[in-house]
Protein backbone atom coordinates (compact mmCIF):
# COMPACT_ATOMS: atom_id res chain seq x y z
CA MET A 1 -27.14 71.63 37.18
CA SER A 2 -27.66 68.84 39.47
CA SER A 3 -25.00 66.34 40.40
CA ARG A 4 -27.43 63.46 39.66
CA TRP A 5 -27.32 62.39 36.04
CA VAL A 6 -29.38 59.98 33.97
CA VAL A 7 -27.29 59.11 30.84
CA ASN A 8 -28.20 58.10 27.25
CA ALA A 9 -26.22 55.80 24.99
CA SER A 10 -24.48 58.37 22.69
CA PRO A 11 -22.54 60.28 25.52
CA MET A 12 -21.53 56.99 27.13
CA ILE A 13 -20.34 55.43 23.82
CA VAL A 14 -18.28 58.57 22.85
CA LEU A 15 -16.76 59.06 26.22
CA ALA A 16 -15.84 55.35 26.51
CA ARG A 17 -14.23 55.45 23.05
CA VAL A 18 -11.89 58.34 24.12
CA ASN A 19 -11.21 56.73 27.48
CA ALA A 20 -13.14 59.41 29.36
CA LEU A 21 -16.07 57.50 30.77
CA HIS A 22 -14.67 58.11 34.25
CA LEU A 23 -15.72 61.80 33.80
CA LEU A 24 -19.35 60.78 34.49
CA SER A 25 -18.70 59.44 37.91
CA ALA A 26 -16.00 62.14 38.60
CA LEU A 27 -18.51 64.92 37.95
CA ALA A 28 -21.77 63.59 39.24
CA ALA A 29 -22.59 62.29 42.72
CA GLU A 30 -25.04 59.74 41.09
CA VAL A 31 -25.11 58.27 37.61
CA ILE A 32 -27.80 55.90 36.41
CA VAL A 33 -28.47 54.41 33.11
CA PRO A 34 -31.91 53.37 31.99
CA ARG A 35 -32.46 49.75 31.03
CA ALA A 36 -33.31 50.78 27.44
CA VAL A 37 -30.04 52.52 27.16
CA ILE A 38 -28.25 49.49 28.56
CA SER A 39 -29.89 47.36 25.98
CA GLU A 40 -28.83 49.72 23.12
CA ILE A 41 -25.20 49.56 24.30
CA LEU A 42 -25.20 45.78 24.81
CA ALA A 43 -26.49 45.37 21.26
CA GLY A 44 -23.27 47.08 20.06
CA PRO A 45 -20.01 45.39 19.01
CA GLU A 46 -18.29 43.18 21.62
CA GLU A 47 -15.20 45.25 21.48
CA ASP A 48 -17.06 48.54 22.25
CA PRO A 49 -15.63 49.99 25.42
CA ALA A 50 -19.12 51.27 26.54
CA ARG A 51 -20.49 47.71 26.16
CA ARG A 52 -17.62 46.43 28.29
CA ALA A 53 -18.39 49.02 30.90
CA MET A 54 -22.03 47.89 30.97
CA GLU A 55 -21.06 44.23 31.16
CA GLN A 56 -18.76 45.07 34.14
CA GLY A 57 -21.72 46.64 35.91
CA MET A 58 -20.01 50.04 36.21
CA PHE A 59 -23.30 51.96 36.29
CA ILE A 60 -26.60 51.65 38.11
CA PRO A 61 -29.43 50.42 35.92
CA ALA A 62 -32.86 51.95 36.28
CA SER A 63 -36.34 51.25 35.16
CA CYS A 64 -37.65 54.27 33.42
CA PRO A 65 -41.30 54.07 32.22
CA VAL A 66 -41.80 56.50 29.36
CA SER A 67 -44.24 59.34 30.10
CA ASP A 68 -47.05 60.32 27.68
CA GLU A 69 -45.44 63.83 27.33
CA ILE A 70 -42.17 62.19 26.08
CA LEU A 71 -43.97 59.66 23.83
CA THR A 72 -45.41 62.43 21.69
CA TRP A 73 -41.88 63.42 20.67
CA ASP A 74 -41.25 60.07 18.94
CA LEU A 75 -37.63 59.73 20.24
CA GLY A 76 -35.70 56.54 20.46
CA ALA A 77 -36.21 54.20 23.40
CA GLY A 78 -33.03 55.43 25.07
CA GLU A 79 -33.71 59.09 24.79
CA SER A 80 -37.29 58.59 25.81
CA ALA A 81 -36.32 56.71 28.99
CA VAL A 82 -33.57 59.23 29.94
CA LEU A 83 -35.94 62.26 29.48
CA SER A 84 -38.91 60.48 31.21
CA PHE A 85 -36.76 59.77 34.17
CA ALA A 86 -35.39 63.31 34.42
CA LEU A 87 -38.87 64.74 34.01
CA SER A 88 -40.41 62.65 36.71
CA ASN A 89 -37.53 62.70 39.24
CA LEU A 90 -36.76 66.28 40.33
CA GLY A 91 -33.09 67.13 40.63
CA TRP A 92 -31.84 64.81 37.84
CA THR A 93 -30.13 66.06 34.68
CA ALA A 94 -30.59 64.23 31.36
CA ILE A 95 -27.28 63.62 29.55
CA VAL A 96 -28.24 63.52 25.88
CA ASP A 97 -26.66 64.51 22.64
CA ASP A 98 -29.38 63.97 20.07
CA GLY A 99 -30.73 67.22 18.71
CA ALA A 100 -34.47 66.15 18.98
CA ALA A 101 -33.96 64.98 22.47
CA ARG A 102 -32.44 68.26 23.47
CA ARG A 103 -35.18 70.20 21.84
CA CYS A 104 -37.75 68.04 23.82
CA ALA A 105 -35.76 68.74 27.06
CA ARG A 106 -35.73 72.48 26.45
CA SER A 107 -39.46 72.37 25.71
CA LEU A 108 -40.38 70.43 28.84
CA LYS A 109 -37.82 72.44 30.95
CA ILE A 110 -35.75 69.23 31.64
CA PRO A 111 -32.24 70.01 32.90
CA HIS A 112 -29.88 68.54 30.29
CA ARG A 113 -26.34 68.66 28.98
CA GLY A 114 -24.40 66.74 26.34
CA THR A 115 -21.01 65.27 25.84
CA ILE A 116 -19.47 68.76 25.18
CA GLY A 117 -21.09 70.11 28.29
CA ILE A 118 -19.39 67.29 30.22
CA VAL A 119 -16.06 68.09 28.77
CA VAL A 120 -16.56 71.80 29.64
CA LEU A 121 -17.44 70.90 33.20
CA ALA A 122 -14.44 68.61 33.48
CA LYS A 123 -12.18 71.55 32.28
CA GLN A 124 -13.90 73.88 34.70
CA ASN A 125 -13.27 71.51 37.57
CA GLY A 126 -9.64 70.86 36.65
CA ILE A 127 -10.24 67.19 35.90
CA ILE A 128 -8.86 67.50 32.40
CA ASN A 129 -6.02 69.75 31.06
CA SER A 130 -7.35 70.36 27.43
CA ALA A 131 -10.92 70.64 26.39
CA SER A 132 -9.85 70.84 22.76
CA GLU A 133 -7.97 67.68 22.82
CA LEU A 134 -10.86 65.80 24.32
CA ILE A 135 -13.41 67.41 21.97
CA ARG A 136 -11.34 66.64 18.94
CA ALA A 137 -10.95 63.02 20.18
CA ALA A 138 -14.69 62.80 20.72
CA ILE A 139 -15.41 64.03 17.16
CA ASN A 140 -12.96 61.39 15.89
CA ALA A 141 -14.92 58.89 17.97
CA ASP A 142 -18.07 59.87 16.01
CA LEU A 143 -19.50 62.62 18.06
CA ARG A 144 -21.68 64.74 15.75
CA ILE A 145 -21.75 68.31 16.72
CA ASP A 146 -22.06 71.77 15.16
CA GLU A 147 -18.69 73.34 14.20
CA LYS A 148 -19.84 76.68 15.48
CA MET A 149 -20.52 75.28 18.98
CA ILE A 150 -17.12 73.65 19.01
CA ASN A 151 -15.46 76.94 18.10
CA ARG A 152 -17.46 78.94 20.67
CA VAL A 153 -16.44 76.33 23.42
CA LEU A 154 -12.85 76.37 22.48
CA GLN A 155 -12.63 80.15 22.26
CA GLU A 156 -14.18 80.31 25.75
CA TRP A 157 -11.25 78.33 27.01
CA SER A 158 -8.71 79.97 24.77
CA GLU A 159 -7.92 76.77 23.06
CA THR A 160 -8.58 77.48 19.40
């Protein structure tokens, strides 16, 4: 995985809700957010922590024209911009949670990871003490993820 990440709204929103948005900059040398993603986040509730982070300019905005290859997948504007950027900029990893976006990334061989992958990486790097606590908090903050995947990750870290 590269240490240059282009991030979609869902991982940012979930991480912000669990006070873990700092993991993005702690784990990646560069983090950018497509303007389409910024627009999605800014359209959210005023009290949303991800929206406040965007308003404070915590992340680098990027223009990301959507490639024809990505358009055929009929994804949302944010996912399309994130995947298009990672596809056209070698060495960037797409940070996406959406299942269709992850299938697209696999199909087009776009490096990607999701919120759980970020938690695992933070645990591997000793940035957090407990993957299970952060995963459970993320689920309570509306992260939708397969229970089998959660159990596999927690077993790997002996945190079941």
